[in-house]
Tab-separated table of C-alpha atoms and ligand atoms in Angstrom:
chain	number	residue	atom	x	y	z
E	27	MET	CA	81.822	127.862	88.489
E	28	ILE	CA	82.377	124.210	87.711
E	29	ARG	CA	85.495	122.541	86.397
E	30	SER	CA	84.664	122.958	82.702
E	31	GLU	CA	84.181	126.671	83.268
E	32	ILE	CA	87.652	126.955	84.942
E	33	LEU	CA	89.153	125.084	81.997
E	34	LYS	CA	87.494	127.497	79.572
E	35	SER	CA	88.834	130.495	81.454
E	36	ILE	CA	92.372	129.262	81.613
E	37	VAL	CA	92.666	128.228	77.951
E	38	PRO	CA	94.297	131.594	77.073
E	39	VAL	CA	96.865	131.042	79.789
E	40	ILE	CA	97.784	127.491	79.015
E	41	THR	CA	97.286	127.331	75.254
E	42	ASP	CA	101.097	127.725	74.470
E	43	ARG	CA	102.259	125.693	77.505
E	44	LEU	CA	103.028	122.034	77.825
E	45	VAL	CA	99.911	120.636	79.566
E	46	ILE	CA	99.501	117.207	81.184
E	47	CYS	CA	95.798	116.761	81.776
E	48	ASN	CA	94.060	114.329	84.124
E	49	ILE	CA	92.139	111.256	83.196
E	50	GLY	CA	88.452	111.430	82.397
E	51	LEU	CA	86.321	114.505	81.920
E	52	PRO	CA	89.103	117.051	82.418
E	53	SER	CA	90.972	115.653	79.413
E	54	GLN	CA	87.693	115.293	77.438
E	55	GLU	CA	86.802	118.849	78.203
E	56	LEU	CA	90.216	120.278	77.315
E	57	PHE	CA	90.194	118.304	74.109
E	58	GLN	CA	86.959	119.913	73.108
E	59	LEU	CA	88.029	123.428	74.142
E	60	ASP	CA	91.500	123.619	72.717
E	61	ASP	CA	93.121	120.443	71.362
E	62	ARG	CA	96.787	121.059	70.707
E	63	PRO	CA	99.936	119.069	70.207
E	64	SER	CA	101.230	120.571	73.356
E	65	ASN	CA	98.449	118.826	75.349
E	66	PHE	CA	99.052	115.327	76.719
E	67	TYR	CA	95.767	113.665	77.572
E	68	MET	CA	95.642	110.837	80.124
E	69	LEU	CA	93.176	108.175	78.949
E	70	GLY	CA	93.686	105.987	82.051
E	71	THR	CA	95.836	105.581	85.241
E	72	MET	CA	94.092	107.472	87.900
E	73	GLY	CA	96.390	109.622	90.154
E	74	LEU	CA	99.559	110.022	88.085
E	75	CYS	CA	98.986	113.333	86.289
E	76	SER	CA	101.194	115.210	88.734
E	77	SER	CA	103.965	112.654	88.630
E	78	ILE	CA	104.016	112.763	84.808
E	79	GLY	CA	104.052	116.509	84.984
E	80	LEU	CA	106.973	116.583	87.398
E	81	GLY	CA	108.957	114.131	85.375
E	82	LEU	CA	108.400	116.178	82.264
E	83	ALA	CA	109.426	119.424	84.078
E	84	LEU	CA	112.560	117.870	85.452
E	85	ALA	CA	113.603	116.510	82.000
E	86	GLN	CA	113.407	119.713	79.959
E	87	PRO	CA	113.233	123.459	80.312
E	88	GLY	CA	109.739	124.271	78.974
E	89	LYS	CA	107.072	125.355	81.369
E	90	VAL	CA	104.704	122.586	82.325
E	91	VAL	CA	101.126	122.887	83.719
E	92	ALA	CA	99.726	119.711	85.234
E	93	ILE	CA	95.939	119.912	85.616
E	94	GLU	CA	94.922	117.610	88.374
E	95	GLY	CA	91.764	116.899	90.351
E	96	ASP	CA	91.229	116.651	94.022
E	97	GLY	CA	90.186	112.981	93.895
E	98	SER	CA	93.217	112.191	91.783
E	99	VAL	CA	95.729	113.806	94.074
E	100	LEU	CA	94.171	112.008	97.009
E	101	THR	CA	94.872	108.761	95.190
E	102	ASN	CA	98.614	109.568	94.991
E	103	LEU	CA	99.065	111.905	97.991
E	104	ALA	CA	102.724	111.207	98.406
E	105	THR	CA	103.262	112.926	95.036
E	106	LEU	CA	103.215	116.213	96.951
E	107	ALA	CA	106.237	115.098	98.969
E	108	THR	CA	108.205	114.229	95.801
E	109	ILE	CA	107.236	117.415	94.197
E	110	ALA	CA	108.324	119.503	97.279
E	111	ASN	CA	111.687	117.717	97.441
E	112	ASN	CA	112.438	117.922	93.809
E	113	ALA	CA	111.255	121.441	93.111
E	114	SER	CA	111.326	122.388	89.443
E	115	ASP	CA	110.698	126.100	88.720
E	116	ASN	CA	109.178	125.340	85.311
E	117	PHE	CA	106.362	123.386	86.960
E	118	VAL	CA	102.963	124.544	88.034
E	119	LEU	CA	100.570	121.962	89.529
E	120	LEU	CA	96.860	123.116	89.182
E	121	ILE	CA	94.557	121.111	91.353
E	122	ILE	CA	90.954	121.844	90.415
E	123	ASP	CA	89.204	120.950	93.645
E	124	ASN	CA	85.500	120.476	93.256
E	125	GLY	CA	85.263	118.275	96.266
E	126	SER	CA	84.112	115.288	94.250
E	127	TYR	CA	85.089	112.501	91.934
E	128	GLY	CA	83.540	114.302	88.924
E	129	SER	CA	84.125	111.594	86.291
E	130	THR	CA	82.557	108.854	88.234
E	131	GLY	CA	79.358	110.608	89.207
E	132	ASP	CA	80.349	113.275	91.606
E	133	GLN	CA	80.777	111.146	94.726
E	134	PRO	CA	82.239	113.394	97.442
E	135	THR	CA	85.941	113.354	98.109
E	136	TYR	CA	87.617	113.987	101.561
E	137	ALA	CA	89.038	117.219	100.036
E	138	GLY	CA	85.480	118.553	100.071
E	139	MET	CA	85.167	117.617	103.732
E	140	ARG	CA	87.808	118.027	106.442
E	141	THR	CA	91.027	117.630	104.347
E	142	SER	CA	92.800	120.605	103.057
E	143	LEU	CA	94.998	119.843	100.013
E	144	ALA	CA	96.717	123.206	100.468
E	145	LYS	CA	97.774	122.340	103.957
E	146	VAL	CA	98.898	118.876	102.967
E	147	ALA	CA	101.053	120.437	100.149
E	148	THR	CA	102.550	122.927	102.542
E	149	ALA	CA	103.244	120.200	105.173
E	150	CYS	CA	104.958	118.149	102.490
E	151	GLY	CA	107.338	121.028	101.972
E	152	CYS	CA	105.945	122.880	98.948
E	153	GLU	CA	106.984	126.550	99.237
E	154	HIS	CA	104.480	128.279	97.027
E	155	VAL	CA	100.992	126.991	97.688
E	156	ILE	CA	98.000	129.077	96.707
E	157	GLU	CA	94.358	128.295	97.341
E	158	CYS	CA	91.999	130.402	95.248
E	159	GLU	CA	88.439	130.767	94.161
E	160	ALA	CA	87.412	129.429	90.848
E	161	GLU	CA	87.098	132.878	89.270
E	162	GLU	CA	90.631	133.760	90.268
E	163	THR	CA	92.199	130.666	88.695
E	164	ALA	CA	93.247	132.136	85.291
E	165	GLY	CA	94.977	135.155	86.969
E	166	THR	CA	96.635	132.980	89.662
E	167	LEU	CA	97.891	130.606	87.020
E	168	GLN	CA	99.236	133.414	84.826
E	169	ASP	CA	101.023	134.980	87.856
E	170	ALA	CA	102.607	131.615	88.720
E	171	LEU	CA	103.865	131.004	85.285
E	172	ASP	CA	105.332	134.589	85.086
E	173	ALA	CA	106.994	134.204	88.460
E	174	ASN	CA	109.257	131.245	87.169
E	175	ARG	CA	108.832	129.394	90.422
E	176	MET	CA	107.240	126.074	91.177
E	177	THR	CA	103.675	126.750	92.349
E	178	ILE	CA	100.923	124.544	93.635
E	179	ILE	CA	97.455	126.065	92.970
E	180	ILE	CA	94.315	124.684	94.539
E	181	ALA	CA	91.354	126.135	92.736
E	182	LYS	CA	88.069	125.545	94.666
E	183	CYS	CA	84.993	125.116	92.554
E	184	GLN	CA	81.639	123.549	92.517
E	185	SER	CA	81.025	120.004	91.382
E	186	GLY	CA	79.132	119.383	88.236
E	187	ASN	CA	79.776	118.054	84.708
E	188	ILE	CA	79.004	118.804	81.114
E	189	ASP	CA	78.346	116.293	78.397
E	190	VAL	CA	81.519	115.677	76.434
E	191	PRO	CA	82.451	112.721	74.247
E	192	VAL	CA	85.327	110.439	75.044
E	193	ILE	CA	88.686	111.048	73.275
E	194	GLU	CA	89.101	108.640	70.392
E	195	MET	CA	92.600	109.623	69.411
E	196	ASN	CA	95.092	106.765	69.459
E	197	PRO	CA	97.293	106.950	72.629
E	198	VAL	CA	100.461	106.460	70.777
E	199	LEU	CA	99.588	109.314	68.509
E	200	ILE	CA	98.820	111.522	71.504
E	201	ARG	CA	102.181	110.770	72.921
E	202	GLU	CA	104.168	111.020	69.687
E	203	ARG	CA	102.518	114.287	68.727
E	204	PHE	CA	103.185	115.639	72.184
E	205	MET	CA	106.908	114.462	72.159
E	206	ALA	CA	107.509	115.934	68.633
E	207	GLU	CA	106.127	119.315	70.016
E	208	VAL	CA	108.394	119.149	73.101
E	209	ALA	CA	111.407	118.282	70.985
E	210	SER	CA	110.721	121.056	68.558
E	211	ARG	CA	110.397	123.667	71.328
E	212	ASN	CA	113.608	122.560	72.943
E	213	SER	CA	115.602	122.617	69.698
E	214	GLY	CA	114.602	126.316	69.278
E	215	GLY	CA	111.490	125.614	67.211
E	216	THR	CA	108.376	127.329	68.574
O	24	MET	CA	132.000	92.497	96.251
O	25	SER	CA	128.518	93.624	95.121
O	26	SER	CA	129.789	97.224	94.651
O	27	ASP	CA	131.571	96.007	91.518
O	28	LEU	CA	128.358	94.515	90.244
O	29	SER	CA	126.471	97.713	91.091
O	30	GLY	CA	129.126	99.691	89.285
O	31	ARG	CA	128.844	97.455	86.266
O	32	ILE	CA	125.002	97.746	86.210
O	33	VAL	CA	125.086	101.457	86.441
O	34	GLY	CA	127.779	101.648	83.801
O	35	ASP	CA	125.507	99.707	81.384
O	36	LEU	CA	122.703	102.115	82.212
O	37	VAL	CA	124.817	105.197	81.401
O	38	ASN	CA	126.293	103.607	78.280
O	39	ASN	CA	122.668	103.171	77.043
O	40	ASP	CA	122.060	106.885	77.695
O	41	ILE	CA	119.835	106.253	80.669
O	42	ASP	CA	119.806	109.611	82.428
O	43	PHE	CA	116.666	109.494	84.601
O	44	VAL	CA	116.293	106.844	87.259
O	45	THR	CA	113.573	106.512	89.989
O	46	THR	CA	114.027	104.147	92.777
O	47	VAL	CA	112.008	102.523	95.640
O	48	PRO	CA	114.427	100.896	98.089
O	49	CYS	CA	115.104	97.219	98.660
O	50	LYS	CA	117.867	95.953	100.849
O	51	GLN	CA	119.173	93.861	97.964
O	52	LEU	CA	119.400	96.934	95.742
O	53	ALA	CA	121.092	99.346	98.271
O	54	GLY	CA	124.370	99.201	96.452
O	55	VAL	CA	122.976	99.885	93.078
O	56	ILE	CA	120.704	102.692	94.373
O	57	GLU	CA	123.807	104.289	95.950
O	58	ALA	CA	125.732	103.953	92.691
O	59	ILE	CA	122.850	105.627	90.832
O	60	GLU	CA	122.635	108.502	93.392
O	61	ASN	CA	126.376	109.070	93.055
O	62	HIS	CA	126.606	109.062	89.184
O	63	ASP	CA	126.743	112.612	87.660
O	64	ALA	CA	125.144	111.460	84.417
O	65	ILE	CA	121.928	110.295	86.078
O	66	LEU	CA	119.119	112.442	87.572
O	67	HIS	CA	117.905	110.267	90.460
O	68	ILE	CA	114.461	111.016	91.762
O	69	PRO	CA	113.410	108.663	94.559
O	70	SER	CA	109.743	107.850	94.627
O	71	ASN	CA	107.351	106.850	97.442
O	72	LYS	CA	105.593	104.161	95.454
O	73	GLU	CA	106.276	102.449	92.193
O	74	ASP	CA	103.296	103.579	90.300
O	75	GLU	CA	104.226	107.125	91.106
O	76	GLY	CA	107.780	106.304	89.882
O	77	MET	CA	106.372	105.043	86.523
O	78	GLY	CA	104.452	108.355	86.204
O	79	LEU	CA	107.786	110.265	86.624
O	80	CYS	CA	109.376	108.022	84.089
O	81	ALA	CA	106.659	108.530	81.518
O	82	GLY	CA	107.044	112.349	81.915
O	83	ALA	CA	110.746	112.268	81.784
O	84	TYR	CA	110.611	110.045	78.672
O	85	MET	CA	108.287	112.575	76.895
O	86	GLY	CA	110.762	115.279	77.955
O	87	GLY	CA	113.514	113.596	76.012
O	88	LYS	CA	115.181	111.512	78.819
O	89	ARG	CA	115.748	107.733	78.908
O	90	PRO	CA	114.142	106.482	82.130
O	91	CYS	CA	114.623	103.363	84.279
O	92	ILE	CA	112.902	102.233	87.435
O	93	VAL	CA	114.580	100.340	90.203
O	94	MET	CA	112.243	98.474	92.521
O	95	GLN	CA	111.379	95.278	94.371
O	96	ASN	CA	109.279	92.505	92.886
O	97	THR	CA	106.389	93.335	95.345
O	98	ALA	CA	105.982	96.393	93.171
O	99	ILE	CA	104.508	94.235	90.396
O	100	GLY	CA	101.464	93.892	92.656
O	101	VAL	CA	101.305	97.694	93.029
O	102	THR	CA	101.695	98.690	89.345
O	103	VAL	CA	99.620	96.352	87.205
O	104	ASN	CA	97.213	99.110	86.233
O	105	THR	CA	99.958	101.637	85.525
O	106	LEU	CA	101.924	99.180	83.398
O	107	VAL	CA	98.894	98.414	81.368
O	108	THR	CA	97.179	101.854	80.952
O	109	LEU	CA	100.215	104.138	80.872
O	110	ILE	CA	103.438	102.404	79.935
O	111	GLN	CA	102.019	99.801	77.550
O	112	PHE	CA	98.974	101.809	76.193
O	113	TYR	CA	101.238	104.713	75.174
O	114	GLN	CA	104.163	102.417	74.194
O	115	ILE	CA	106.717	103.924	76.581
O	116	PRO	CA	110.056	101.979	76.853
O	117	LEU	CA	110.809	101.256	80.502
O	118	PRO	CA	113.507	98.874	81.802
O	119	MET	CA	112.600	97.739	85.280
O	120	LEU	CA	115.521	96.697	87.394
O	121	ILE	CA	113.905	94.441	90.003
O	122	SER	CA	115.121	92.680	93.137
O	123	TYR	CA	113.543	89.185	92.908
O	124	ARG	CA	112.926	88.650	96.657
O	125	GLY	CA	111.566	85.446	97.978
O	126	GLU	CA	113.867	83.073	96.021
O	127	VAL	CA	116.365	80.523	97.614
O	128	GLY	CA	118.398	82.386	100.122
O	129	GLU	CA	115.536	84.525	101.316
O	130	LYS	CA	115.217	85.075	105.076
O	131	VAL	CA	111.768	86.668	105.155
O	132	ALA	CA	109.020	84.154	104.613
O	133	CYS	CA	106.496	86.724	103.498
O	134	GLN	CA	108.602	87.604	100.489
O	135	VAL	CA	108.126	84.147	99.179
O	136	GLU	CA	104.387	84.724	98.817
O	137	MET	CA	104.894	87.451	96.194
O	138	ALA	CA	107.860	85.577	94.536
O	139	LEU	CA	105.365	82.896	93.699
O	140	HIS	CA	103.266	85.309	91.669
O	141	THR	CA	105.895	87.421	90.135
O	142	LYS	CA	106.689	85.628	86.931
O	143	ALA	CA	102.974	84.647	86.404
O	144	LEU	CA	101.982	88.279	86.687
O	145	LEU	CA	104.679	89.420	84.255
O	146	ASP	CA	103.774	86.592	81.865
O	147	GLN	CA	100.098	87.579	82.058
O	148	LEU	CA	101.067	91.213	81.253
O	149	SER	CA	103.180	90.084	78.347
O	150	ILE	CA	106.237	91.897	79.673
O	151	PRO	CA	109.639	90.495	78.395
O	152	THR	CA	111.273	89.067	81.531
O	153	PHE	CA	114.769	88.136	82.181
O	154	HIS	CA	116.000	86.344	85.319
O	155	PHE	CA	119.535	87.013	86.602
O	156	HIS	CA	120.656	84.215	88.918
O	157	HIS	CA	124.313	83.888	88.165
O	158	ARG	CA	126.965	86.682	88.276
O	159	ASP	CA	127.591	86.250	84.565
O	160	ASP	CA	124.001	86.896	83.784
O	161	VAL	CA	124.825	90.590	84.041
O	162	GLU	CA	126.435	90.247	80.666
O	163	GLU	CA	122.889	90.224	79.118
O	164	LEU	CA	121.931	93.709	80.557
O	165	ASP	CA	123.432	95.842	77.733
O	166	GLY	CA	121.430	93.835	75.179
O	167	ILE	CA	118.235	93.917	77.169
O	168	LEU	CA	118.359	97.710	77.519
O	169	LYS	CA	118.834	98.011	73.744
O	170	HIS	CA	116.005	95.644	73.251
O	171	THR	CA	113.815	97.705	75.497
O	172	TRP	CA	114.279	100.867	73.344
O	173	MET	CA	113.902	98.881	70.198
O	174	CYS	CA	110.475	97.514	71.151
O	175	ARG	CA	109.217	100.407	73.307
O	176	LYS	CA	107.948	98.144	76.082
O	177	PRO	CA	108.323	97.754	79.792
O	178	THR	CA	110.937	94.938	80.401
O	179	ALA	CA	111.649	93.186	83.720
O	180	ILE	CA	115.148	92.283	84.842
O	181	LEU	CA	114.650	90.041	87.931
O	182	THR	CA	117.799	89.888	90.031
O	183	ASP	CA	117.700	87.227	92.771
O	184	ALA	CA	119.678	86.553	95.893
O	185	GLY	CA	121.971	84.092	94.111
O	186	PHE	CA	122.975	86.864	91.557
O	187	TRP	CA	123.776	89.330	94.350
O	188	ARG	CA	125.434	86.896	96.642
O	189	ALA	CA	127.732	85.603	93.876
O	190	ALA	CA	128.903	89.105	93.219
X	328	LIG	MG1	87.237	116.364	91.731
């Protein structure tokens, strides 16, 4: 499986959750698969998806899934220490680890070589860290959300991309649509 | 002493409903960071690096909180991309309480190097910038925080050695 196939497989699990989606192809793919007001798409800023996700989880009670990449987490590796030391049980960090910088042409990352992001997360103090095969991602993610405890999932998959257009939605509209959704859920809306 | 000034600053933050603060330490900001940590109305999440902190602030803002970041001016060199592609692009209000190291009174020569570029970088990024040099400049803080929410921009409050020494 490649990343776009994992995303397709987890749509039923994340469709009603608050989702922060990583820059580049992951956001473009999710936008094509299941655009929703509960999705926040990053259009820039490599590396900060997990930080935005943690900030959102700490700020309000709704369950948050941050969809990260291996290259992106490597850019901001210390995020795993911040996440471990400020555990928020409504937060699941899903790192789709294809061992490459997918959006820039599949150059290899160190996560595909000698570096284990699961071991880094554990060493940083994260308590529930699960490395799974691509095919197991949806079930593992569902279990993590049902367990009501902060979980870091590293889903190993193959590198490779599909052709998807860029997101043309205005960034302020993405944010305001998302914030209205968050606010309505937290006021007893959805 | 500066604890009065730190208390005054944190009081202004809380009076403006700021309830989520991330910090990256600076010696000059030690007192204000301690006051933030000790205030019950503020969720304080220390970050390892300032761009990470801005990510936390963006998420907290979208979750309904009012964020603030406390950092040193060297961070401006670290965060240019994040300020432009996250905070400004998505129009997220973010007051940045910054220790302006490298001004008169500085003991570490290397700090002067970044001080020389601080205002030029902020100007290049079109970030509203306020320089606190005298103790009384703190009177401006309440208005700056309200201004930040009104215009939904990052704003920079540069606090130099003179400001903290006079406290
Ligand atoms: Mg990757």
